[in-house]
CSV table of C-alpha atoms and ligand atoms in Angstrom, one decimal:
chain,number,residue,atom,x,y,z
O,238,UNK,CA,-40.2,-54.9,27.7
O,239,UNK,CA,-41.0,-51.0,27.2
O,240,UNK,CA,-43.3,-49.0,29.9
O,241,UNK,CA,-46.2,-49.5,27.8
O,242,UNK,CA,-46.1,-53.6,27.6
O,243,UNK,CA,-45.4,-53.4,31.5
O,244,UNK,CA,-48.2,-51.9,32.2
O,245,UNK,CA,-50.5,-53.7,29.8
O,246,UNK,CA,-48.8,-56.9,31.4
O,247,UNK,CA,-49.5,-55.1,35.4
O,248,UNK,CA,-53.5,-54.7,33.6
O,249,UNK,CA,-53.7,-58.4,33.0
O,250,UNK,CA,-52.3,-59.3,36.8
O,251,UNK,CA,-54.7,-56.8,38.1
O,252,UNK,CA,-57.7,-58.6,36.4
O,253,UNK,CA,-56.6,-62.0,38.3
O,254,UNK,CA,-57.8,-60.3,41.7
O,255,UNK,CA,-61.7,-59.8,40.0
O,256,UNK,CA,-64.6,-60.8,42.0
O,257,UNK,CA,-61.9,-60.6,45.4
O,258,UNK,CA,-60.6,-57.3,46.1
O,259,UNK,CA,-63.7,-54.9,45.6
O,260,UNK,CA,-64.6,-52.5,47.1
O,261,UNK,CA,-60.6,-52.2,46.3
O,262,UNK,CA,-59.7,-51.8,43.1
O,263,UNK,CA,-58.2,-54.3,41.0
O,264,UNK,CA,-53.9,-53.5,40.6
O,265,UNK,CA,-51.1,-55.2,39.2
O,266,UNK,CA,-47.6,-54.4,39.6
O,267,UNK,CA,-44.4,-55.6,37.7
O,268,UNK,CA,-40.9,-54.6,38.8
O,269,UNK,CA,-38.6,-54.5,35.3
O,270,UNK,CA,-34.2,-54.0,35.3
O,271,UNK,CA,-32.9,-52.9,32.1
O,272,UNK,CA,-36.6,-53.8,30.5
O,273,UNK,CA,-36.4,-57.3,32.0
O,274,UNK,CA,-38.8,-58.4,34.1
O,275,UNK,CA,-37.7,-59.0,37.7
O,276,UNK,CA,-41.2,-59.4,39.9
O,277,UNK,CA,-44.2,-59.3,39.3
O,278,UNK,CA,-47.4,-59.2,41.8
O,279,UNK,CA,-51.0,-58.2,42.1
O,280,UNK,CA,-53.7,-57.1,44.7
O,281,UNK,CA,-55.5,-60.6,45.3
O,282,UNK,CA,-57.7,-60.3,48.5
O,283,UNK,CA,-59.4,-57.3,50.4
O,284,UNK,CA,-57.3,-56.6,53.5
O,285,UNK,CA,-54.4,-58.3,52.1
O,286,UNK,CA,-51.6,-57.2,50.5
O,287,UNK,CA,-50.9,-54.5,47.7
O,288,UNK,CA,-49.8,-54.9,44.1
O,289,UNK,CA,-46.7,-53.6,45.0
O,290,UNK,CA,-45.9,-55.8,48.0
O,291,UNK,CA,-46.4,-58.9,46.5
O,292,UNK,CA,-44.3,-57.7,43.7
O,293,UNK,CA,-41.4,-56.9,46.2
O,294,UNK,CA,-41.9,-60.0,47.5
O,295,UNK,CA,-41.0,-61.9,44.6
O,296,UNK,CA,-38.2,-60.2,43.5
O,297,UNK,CA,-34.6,-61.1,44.9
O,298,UNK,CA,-33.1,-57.8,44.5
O,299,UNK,CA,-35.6,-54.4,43.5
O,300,UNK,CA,-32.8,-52.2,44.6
O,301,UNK,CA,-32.6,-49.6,41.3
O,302,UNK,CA,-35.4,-51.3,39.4
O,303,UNK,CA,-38.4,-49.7,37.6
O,304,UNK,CA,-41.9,-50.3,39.2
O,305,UNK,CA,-44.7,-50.5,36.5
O,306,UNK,CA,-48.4,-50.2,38.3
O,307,UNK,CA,-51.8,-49.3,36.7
O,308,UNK,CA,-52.7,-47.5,40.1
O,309,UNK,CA,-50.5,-45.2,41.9
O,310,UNK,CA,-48.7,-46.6,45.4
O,311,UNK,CA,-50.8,-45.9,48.4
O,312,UNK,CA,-49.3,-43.3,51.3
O,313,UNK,CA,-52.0,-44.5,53.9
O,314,UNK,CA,-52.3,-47.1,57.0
O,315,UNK,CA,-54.9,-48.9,55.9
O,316,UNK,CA,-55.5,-52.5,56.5
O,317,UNK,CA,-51.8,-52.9,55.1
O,318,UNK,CA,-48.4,-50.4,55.7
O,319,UNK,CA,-48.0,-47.5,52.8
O,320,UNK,CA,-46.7,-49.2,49.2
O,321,UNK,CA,-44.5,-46.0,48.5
O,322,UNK,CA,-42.5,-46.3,51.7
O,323,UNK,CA,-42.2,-49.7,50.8
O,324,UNK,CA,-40.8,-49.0,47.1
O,325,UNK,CA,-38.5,-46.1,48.8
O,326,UNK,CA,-37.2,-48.8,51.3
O,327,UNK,CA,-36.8,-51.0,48.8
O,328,UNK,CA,-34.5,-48.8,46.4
O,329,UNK,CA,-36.9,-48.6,43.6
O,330,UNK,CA,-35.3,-45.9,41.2
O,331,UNK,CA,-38.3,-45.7,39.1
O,332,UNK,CA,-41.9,-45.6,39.3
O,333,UNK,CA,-44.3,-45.4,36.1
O,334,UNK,CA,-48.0,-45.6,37.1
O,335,UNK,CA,-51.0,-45.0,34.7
O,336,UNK,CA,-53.5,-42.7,37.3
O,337,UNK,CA,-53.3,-40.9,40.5
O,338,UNK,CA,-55.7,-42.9,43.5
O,339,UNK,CA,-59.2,-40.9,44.1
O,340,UNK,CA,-58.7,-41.6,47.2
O,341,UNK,CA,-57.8,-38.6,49.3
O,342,UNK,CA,-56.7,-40.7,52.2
O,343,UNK,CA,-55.2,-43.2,50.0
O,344,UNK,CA,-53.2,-41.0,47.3
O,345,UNK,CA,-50.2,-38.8,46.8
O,346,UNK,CA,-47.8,-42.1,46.3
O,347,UNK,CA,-46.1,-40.5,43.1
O,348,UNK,CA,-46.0,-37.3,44.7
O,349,UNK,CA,-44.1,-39.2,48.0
O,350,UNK,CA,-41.8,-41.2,45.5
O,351,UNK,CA,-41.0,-37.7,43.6
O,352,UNK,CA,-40.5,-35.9,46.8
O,353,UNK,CA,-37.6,-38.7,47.9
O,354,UNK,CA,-36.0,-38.7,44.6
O,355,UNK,CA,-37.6,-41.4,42.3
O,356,UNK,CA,-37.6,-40.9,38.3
O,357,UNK,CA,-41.6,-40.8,38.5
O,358,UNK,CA,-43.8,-40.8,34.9
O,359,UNK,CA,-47.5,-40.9,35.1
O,360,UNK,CA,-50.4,-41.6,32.5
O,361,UNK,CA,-49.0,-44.9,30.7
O,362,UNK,CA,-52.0,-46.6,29.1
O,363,UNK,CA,-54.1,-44.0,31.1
O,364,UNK,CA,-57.7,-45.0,29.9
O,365,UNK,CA,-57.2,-48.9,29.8
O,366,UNK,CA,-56.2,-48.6,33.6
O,367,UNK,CA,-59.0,-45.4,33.8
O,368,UNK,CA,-61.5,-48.8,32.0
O,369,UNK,CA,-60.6,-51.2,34.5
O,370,UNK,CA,-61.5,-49.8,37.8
O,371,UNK,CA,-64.3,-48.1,36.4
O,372,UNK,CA,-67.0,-49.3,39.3
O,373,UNK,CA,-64.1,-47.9,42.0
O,374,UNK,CA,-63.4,-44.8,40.1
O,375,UNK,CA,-67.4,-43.4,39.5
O,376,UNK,CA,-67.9,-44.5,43.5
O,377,UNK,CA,-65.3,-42.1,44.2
O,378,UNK,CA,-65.6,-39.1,41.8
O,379,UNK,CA,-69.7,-39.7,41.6
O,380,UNK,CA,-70.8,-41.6,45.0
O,381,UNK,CA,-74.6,-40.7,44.5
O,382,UNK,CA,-75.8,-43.7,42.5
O,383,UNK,CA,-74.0,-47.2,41.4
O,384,UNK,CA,-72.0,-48.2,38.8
O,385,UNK,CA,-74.1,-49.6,36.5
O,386,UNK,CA,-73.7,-52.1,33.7
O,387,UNK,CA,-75.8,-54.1,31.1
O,388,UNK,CA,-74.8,-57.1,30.0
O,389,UNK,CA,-76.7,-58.5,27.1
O,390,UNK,CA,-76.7,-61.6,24.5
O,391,UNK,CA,-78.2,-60.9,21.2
O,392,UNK,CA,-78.6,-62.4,17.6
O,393,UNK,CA,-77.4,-60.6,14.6
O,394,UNK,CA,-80.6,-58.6,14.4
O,395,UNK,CA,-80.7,-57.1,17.6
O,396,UNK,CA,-83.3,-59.4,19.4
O,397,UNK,CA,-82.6,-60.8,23.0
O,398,UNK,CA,-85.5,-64.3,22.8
O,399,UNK,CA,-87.2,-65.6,19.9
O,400,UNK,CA,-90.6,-64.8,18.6
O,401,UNK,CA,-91.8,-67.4,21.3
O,402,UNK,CA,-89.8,-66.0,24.1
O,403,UNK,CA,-87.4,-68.6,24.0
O,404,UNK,CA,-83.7,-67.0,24.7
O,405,UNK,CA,-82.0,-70.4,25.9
O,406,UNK,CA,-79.4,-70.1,24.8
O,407,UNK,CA,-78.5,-67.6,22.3
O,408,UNK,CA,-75.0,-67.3,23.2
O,409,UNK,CA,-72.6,-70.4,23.1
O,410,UNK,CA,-70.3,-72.2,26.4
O,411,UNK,CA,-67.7,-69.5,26.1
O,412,UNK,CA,-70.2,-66.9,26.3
O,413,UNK,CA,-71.9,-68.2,28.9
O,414,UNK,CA,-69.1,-69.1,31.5
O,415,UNK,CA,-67.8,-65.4,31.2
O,416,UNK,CA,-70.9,-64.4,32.3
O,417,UNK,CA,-70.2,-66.2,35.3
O,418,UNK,CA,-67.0,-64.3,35.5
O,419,UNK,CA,-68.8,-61.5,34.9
O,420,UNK,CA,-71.1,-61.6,38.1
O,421,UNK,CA,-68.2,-62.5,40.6
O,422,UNK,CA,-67.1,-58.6,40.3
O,423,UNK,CA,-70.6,-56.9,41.1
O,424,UNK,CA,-72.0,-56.4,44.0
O,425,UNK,CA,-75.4,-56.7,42.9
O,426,UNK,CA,-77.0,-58.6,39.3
O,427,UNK,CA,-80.5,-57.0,38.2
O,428,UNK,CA,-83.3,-58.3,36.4
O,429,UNK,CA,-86.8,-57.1,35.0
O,430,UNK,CA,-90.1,-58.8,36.6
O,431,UNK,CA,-90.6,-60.5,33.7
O,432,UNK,CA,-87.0,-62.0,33.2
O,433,UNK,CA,-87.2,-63.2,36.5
O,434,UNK,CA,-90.7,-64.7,36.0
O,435,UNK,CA,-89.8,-66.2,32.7
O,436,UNK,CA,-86.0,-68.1,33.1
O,437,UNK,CA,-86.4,-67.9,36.7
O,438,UNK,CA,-82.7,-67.1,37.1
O,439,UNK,CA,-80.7,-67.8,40.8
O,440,UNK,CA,-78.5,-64.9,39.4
O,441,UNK,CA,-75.5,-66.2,41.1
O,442,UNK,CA,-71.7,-66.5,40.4
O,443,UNK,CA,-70.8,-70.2,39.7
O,444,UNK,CA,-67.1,-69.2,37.1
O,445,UNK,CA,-65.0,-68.0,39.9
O,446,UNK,CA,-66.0,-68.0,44.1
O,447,UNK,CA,-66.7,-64.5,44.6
O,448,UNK,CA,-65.6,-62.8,48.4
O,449,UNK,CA,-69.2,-61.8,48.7
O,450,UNK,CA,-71.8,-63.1,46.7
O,451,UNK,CA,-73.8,-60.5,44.5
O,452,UNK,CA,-76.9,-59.0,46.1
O,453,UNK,CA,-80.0,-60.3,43.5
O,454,UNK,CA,-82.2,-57.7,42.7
O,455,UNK,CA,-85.6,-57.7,41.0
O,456,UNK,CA,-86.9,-54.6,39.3
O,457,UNK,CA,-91.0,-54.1,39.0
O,458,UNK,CA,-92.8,-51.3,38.8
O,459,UNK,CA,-95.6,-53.2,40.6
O,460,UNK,CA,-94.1,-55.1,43.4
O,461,UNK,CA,-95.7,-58.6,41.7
O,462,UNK,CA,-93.2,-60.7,42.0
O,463,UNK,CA,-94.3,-64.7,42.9
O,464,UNK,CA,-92.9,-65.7,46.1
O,465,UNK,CA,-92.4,-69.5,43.8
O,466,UNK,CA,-89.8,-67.4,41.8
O,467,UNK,CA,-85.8,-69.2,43.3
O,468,UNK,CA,-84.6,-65.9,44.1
O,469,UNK,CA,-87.7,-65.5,46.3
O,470,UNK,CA,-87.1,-69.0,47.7
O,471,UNK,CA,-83.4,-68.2,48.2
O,472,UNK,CA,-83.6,-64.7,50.1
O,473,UNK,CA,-82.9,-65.7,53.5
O,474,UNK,CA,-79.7,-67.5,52.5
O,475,UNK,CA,-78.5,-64.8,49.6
O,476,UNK,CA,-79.2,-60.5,50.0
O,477,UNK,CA,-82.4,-60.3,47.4
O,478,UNK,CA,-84.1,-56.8,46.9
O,479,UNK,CA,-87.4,-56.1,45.1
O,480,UNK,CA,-87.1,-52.3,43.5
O,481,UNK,CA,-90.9,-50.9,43.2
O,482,UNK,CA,-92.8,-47.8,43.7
O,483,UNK,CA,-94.0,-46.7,47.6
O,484,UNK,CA,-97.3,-48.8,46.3
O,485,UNK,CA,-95.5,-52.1,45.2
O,486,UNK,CA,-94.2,-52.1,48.2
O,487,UNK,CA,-96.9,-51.9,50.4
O,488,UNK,CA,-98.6,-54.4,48.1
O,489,UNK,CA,-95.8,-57.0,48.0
O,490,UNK,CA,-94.7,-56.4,51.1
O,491,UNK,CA,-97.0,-58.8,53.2
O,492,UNK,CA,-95.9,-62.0,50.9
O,493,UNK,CA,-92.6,-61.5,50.7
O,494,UNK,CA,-90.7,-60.1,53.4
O,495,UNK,CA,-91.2,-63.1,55.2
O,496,UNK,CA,-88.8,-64.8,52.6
O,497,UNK,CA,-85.8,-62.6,53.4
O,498,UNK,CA,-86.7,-59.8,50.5
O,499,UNK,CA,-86.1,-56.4,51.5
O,500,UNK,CA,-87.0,-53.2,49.1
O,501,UNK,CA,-86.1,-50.0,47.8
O,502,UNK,CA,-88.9,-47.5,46.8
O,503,UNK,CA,-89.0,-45.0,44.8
O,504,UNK,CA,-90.9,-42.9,42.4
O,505,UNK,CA,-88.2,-43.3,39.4
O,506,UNK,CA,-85.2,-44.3,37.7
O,507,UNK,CA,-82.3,-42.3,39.6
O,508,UNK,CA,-83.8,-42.3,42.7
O,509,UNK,CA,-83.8,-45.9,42.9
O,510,UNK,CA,-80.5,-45.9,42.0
O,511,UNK,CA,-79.9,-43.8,45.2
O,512,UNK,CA,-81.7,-46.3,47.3
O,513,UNK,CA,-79.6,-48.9,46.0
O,514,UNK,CA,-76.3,-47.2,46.7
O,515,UNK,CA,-77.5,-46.2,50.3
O,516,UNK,CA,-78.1,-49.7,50.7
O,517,UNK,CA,-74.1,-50.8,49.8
O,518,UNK,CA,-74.7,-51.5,46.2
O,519,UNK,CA,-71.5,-50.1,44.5
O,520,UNK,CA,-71.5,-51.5,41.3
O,521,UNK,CA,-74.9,-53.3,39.7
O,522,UNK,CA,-74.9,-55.5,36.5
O,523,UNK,CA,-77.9,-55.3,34.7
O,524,UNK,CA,-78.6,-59.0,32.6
O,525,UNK,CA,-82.5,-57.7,31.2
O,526,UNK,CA,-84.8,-57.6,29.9
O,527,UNK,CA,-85.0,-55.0,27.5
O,528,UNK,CA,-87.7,-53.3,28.9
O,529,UNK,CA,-85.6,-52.4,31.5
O,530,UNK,CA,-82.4,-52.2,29.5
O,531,UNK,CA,-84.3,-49.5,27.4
O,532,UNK,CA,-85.7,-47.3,30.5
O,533,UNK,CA,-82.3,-47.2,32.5
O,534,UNK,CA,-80.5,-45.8,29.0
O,535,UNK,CA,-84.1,-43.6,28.9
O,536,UNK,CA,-82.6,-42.0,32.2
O,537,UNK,CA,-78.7,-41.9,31.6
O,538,UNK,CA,-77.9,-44.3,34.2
O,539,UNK,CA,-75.8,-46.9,32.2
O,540,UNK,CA,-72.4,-46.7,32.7
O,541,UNK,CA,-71.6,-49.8,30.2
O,542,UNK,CA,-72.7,-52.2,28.2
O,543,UNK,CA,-71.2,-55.7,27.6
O,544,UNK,CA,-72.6,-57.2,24.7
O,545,UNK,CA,-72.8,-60.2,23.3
O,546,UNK,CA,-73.1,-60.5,20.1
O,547,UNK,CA,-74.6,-64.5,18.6
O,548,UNK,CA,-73.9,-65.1,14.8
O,549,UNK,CA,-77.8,-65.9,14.5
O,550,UNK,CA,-81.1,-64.5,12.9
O,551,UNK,CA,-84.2,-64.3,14.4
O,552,UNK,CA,-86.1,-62.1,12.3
O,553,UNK,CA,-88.5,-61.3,15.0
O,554,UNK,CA,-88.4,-61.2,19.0
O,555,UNK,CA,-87.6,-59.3,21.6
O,556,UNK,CA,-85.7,-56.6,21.1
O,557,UNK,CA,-82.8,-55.4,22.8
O,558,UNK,CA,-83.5,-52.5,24.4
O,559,UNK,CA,-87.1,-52.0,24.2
O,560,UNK,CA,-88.8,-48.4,23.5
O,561,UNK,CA,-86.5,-45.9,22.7
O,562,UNK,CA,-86.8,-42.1,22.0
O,563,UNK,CA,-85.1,-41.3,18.4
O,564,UNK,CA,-81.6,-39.2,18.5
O,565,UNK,CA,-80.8,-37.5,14.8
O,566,UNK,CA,-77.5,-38.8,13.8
O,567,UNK,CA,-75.5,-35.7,14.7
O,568,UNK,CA,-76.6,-35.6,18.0
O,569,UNK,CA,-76.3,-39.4,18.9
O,570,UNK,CA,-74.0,-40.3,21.4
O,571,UNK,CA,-71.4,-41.9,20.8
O,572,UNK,CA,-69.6,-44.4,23.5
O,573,UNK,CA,-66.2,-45.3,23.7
O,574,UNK,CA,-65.0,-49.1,22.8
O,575,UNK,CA,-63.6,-50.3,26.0
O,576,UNK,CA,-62.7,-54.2,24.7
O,577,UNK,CA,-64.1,-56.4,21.8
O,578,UNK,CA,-62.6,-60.0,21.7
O,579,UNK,CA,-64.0,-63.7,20.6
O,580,UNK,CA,-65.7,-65.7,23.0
O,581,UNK,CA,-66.0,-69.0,21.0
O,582,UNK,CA,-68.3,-68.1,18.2
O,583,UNK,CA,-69.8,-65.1,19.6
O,584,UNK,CA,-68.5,-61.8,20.1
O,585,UNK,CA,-68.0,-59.5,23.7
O,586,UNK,CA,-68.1,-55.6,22.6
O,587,UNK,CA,-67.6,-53.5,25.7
O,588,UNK,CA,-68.4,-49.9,25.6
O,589,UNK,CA,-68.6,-47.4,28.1
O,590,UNK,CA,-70.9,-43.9,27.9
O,591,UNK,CA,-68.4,-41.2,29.8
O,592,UNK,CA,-65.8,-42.2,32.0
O,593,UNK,CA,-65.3,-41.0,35.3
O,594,UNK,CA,-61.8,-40.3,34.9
O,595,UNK,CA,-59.8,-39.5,37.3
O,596,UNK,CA,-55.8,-37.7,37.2
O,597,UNK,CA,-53.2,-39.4,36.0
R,889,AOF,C1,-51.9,-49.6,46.2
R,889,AOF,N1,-51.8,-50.9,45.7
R,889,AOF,O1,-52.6,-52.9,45.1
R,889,AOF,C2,-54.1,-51.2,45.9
R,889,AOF,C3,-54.3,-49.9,46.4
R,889,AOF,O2,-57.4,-50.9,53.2
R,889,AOF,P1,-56.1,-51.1,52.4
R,889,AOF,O3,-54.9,-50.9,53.1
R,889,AOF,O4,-56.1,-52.4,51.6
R,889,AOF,O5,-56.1,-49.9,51.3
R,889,AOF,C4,-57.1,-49.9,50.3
R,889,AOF,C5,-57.0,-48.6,49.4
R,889,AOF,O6,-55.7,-48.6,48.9
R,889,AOF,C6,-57.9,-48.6,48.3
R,889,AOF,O7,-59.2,-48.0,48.6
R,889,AOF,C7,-57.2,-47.8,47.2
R,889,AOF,O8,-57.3,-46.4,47.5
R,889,AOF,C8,-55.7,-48.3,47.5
R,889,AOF,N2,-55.5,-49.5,46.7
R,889,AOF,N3,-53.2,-49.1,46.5
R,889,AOF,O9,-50.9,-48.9,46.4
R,889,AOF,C9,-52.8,-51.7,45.6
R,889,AOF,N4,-55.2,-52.1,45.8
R,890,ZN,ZN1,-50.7,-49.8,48.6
């Protein structure tokens, strides 16, 4: 196995810590000799050990052996000892990682390793490893606002419910329980008033147990949302939050705080966004409407999109993304494909606006 298939192999362990580790990020380690594998290991719980550990740990002998990891080796006392003194105690004679840690206090393990000695090669598969921690990446290099995703199921032609509002189910089983996947790694899953009126959604993780469940939230302009609604009904037990303006707040206030909901207020798009953050939302997942879809892309604050694309026609509908302004062609932006892949008939494309990239 070359650097290259290591570290796509070290990408694939990282994922299996999703919905566990945040606000880690996700990182997988494989320890190769002479391009074989020898150990292999990935983060897997908040507070517990590293990528790297568990990779020592499963490894008879890592004395002279390449370690492949899509996130440089920590330096810091944190919850857990330094991972570069541990590769440096354990003989490691190689290190190829794919970016440096943001982390100030965190960072500098390929400078430590490169200091002592080790053959040390950065950058490998840079922007799939830049892709997977996106949400831990943007809350280090832009901390004002969350992370902020869409995730969407659409027919052919672009429309998100039928011309009698009916969107269950446009997308198939597969489609469905990725979803669930989906919400395990966010720390909070939006919806429009009207989405939550209409499918009256409990928004919660059911694929995988997540360590914390996602904080629901509930976007209207108006603060009218039915205290009948489950999420309402739920608040006490799961964090809920009603986004409004200073008015919908003061309106709605009176019916539902006494069901758990708290709010954030504020006058438009970004600034909400602020509250949000301020309130320990890292990372949001956005599941509609389009109304809602369309005003956060209105005001730059999508990060990604996943999109699910259902080999159907509706002909009329709802449309994806609501109003739009028009861009020429020349000046559209263009997003970068992060992942496209089957999920049973349908299709997940993943793109991402601008990355917040950090060193590698
Ligand atoms: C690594 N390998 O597998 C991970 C790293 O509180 P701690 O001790 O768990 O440290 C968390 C920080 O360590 C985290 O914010 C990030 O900067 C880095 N994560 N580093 O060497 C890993 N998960
Ligand atoms: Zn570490």
């Amino acid at each position: 196995m070359n650097d290259r298939d290591a570290m796509a192999r070290a990408i694939t362990l990282a994922h299996q810590g999703w919905g566990r580790v945040a606000p880690n990020p996700l990182v997988g380690a494989v320890l190769l000799r002479d391009g074989a594998v020898i150990g292999e290991g990935y983060h897997a719980e908040f507070g517990g050990p590293h990528a790297e550990i568990h990779a020592l740990q499963s490894c008879d002998d890592p004395k002279g052996a390449t370690c492949v990891v899509n996130l440089e080796p920590c330096t810091h006392m944190g919850k857990t000892p330094p991972c570069a003194e541990a590769l440096l105690d354990a003989g490691v004679a190689r290190l190829v990682y794919a970016v440096l840690d943001p982390d100030r206090k965190a960072g500098g393990g390929a400078r430590r390793l490169r200091e002592a000695g080790v053959d040390v090669v950065g950058g490998v598969l840079a922007e799939e490893a830049t892709a997977l921690n996106a949400p831990f990446f943007c809350g280090h290099l832009r901390p004002e606002r969350p992370f902020v995703a869409l995730k969407l199921a659409s027919s052919l032609d672009g429309f998100l419910a039928d011309a009698g509002g009916r969107s269950q189910w446009i997308s198939g089983p597969d489609a469905r329980a990725f979803v669930q996947w989906l919400r395990a790694g966010f720390d909070a899953i939006g919806v429009g008033r009207r989405t939550a009126e209409v499918d009256d959604p409990h928004l919660t993780a059911r694929e995988i147990i997540p360590r914390i469940p996602p904080t629901r939230i509930v976007f209207s302009s108006s603060g009218a949302v039915p205290r009948s609604l489950k999420l309402v009904e739920t608040a006490n037990a799961i964090p809920t939050f009603v986004v409004t303006s200073i008015e919908g707040r003061e309106r709605a206030r009176p019916a539902l705080s006494g069901a758990g909901v708290r709010f954030v207020a504020a006058s438009e798009t970004l600034e909400a966004l602020q509250g949000l953050r301020a309130a320990g939302i890292r990372s949001l997942l956005v599941e509609g409407g389009g109304r809602l879809a369309g005003s956060l892309l209105e005001a730059g604050a999508v990060d990604r999109v996943y999109w699910i694309q259902a080999p159907l026609w509706l002909g009329q509908g709802t449309p994806a993304f609501g109003e739009r302004s028009s861009s020429a062609l020349i000046e559209a932006q263009r997003w970068t494909v992060v992942e496209r892949r089957p999920l049973g008939e349908d299709t997940l494309l993943v793109v991402d606006r601008a990355p917040c990239s950090p060193e590698s």
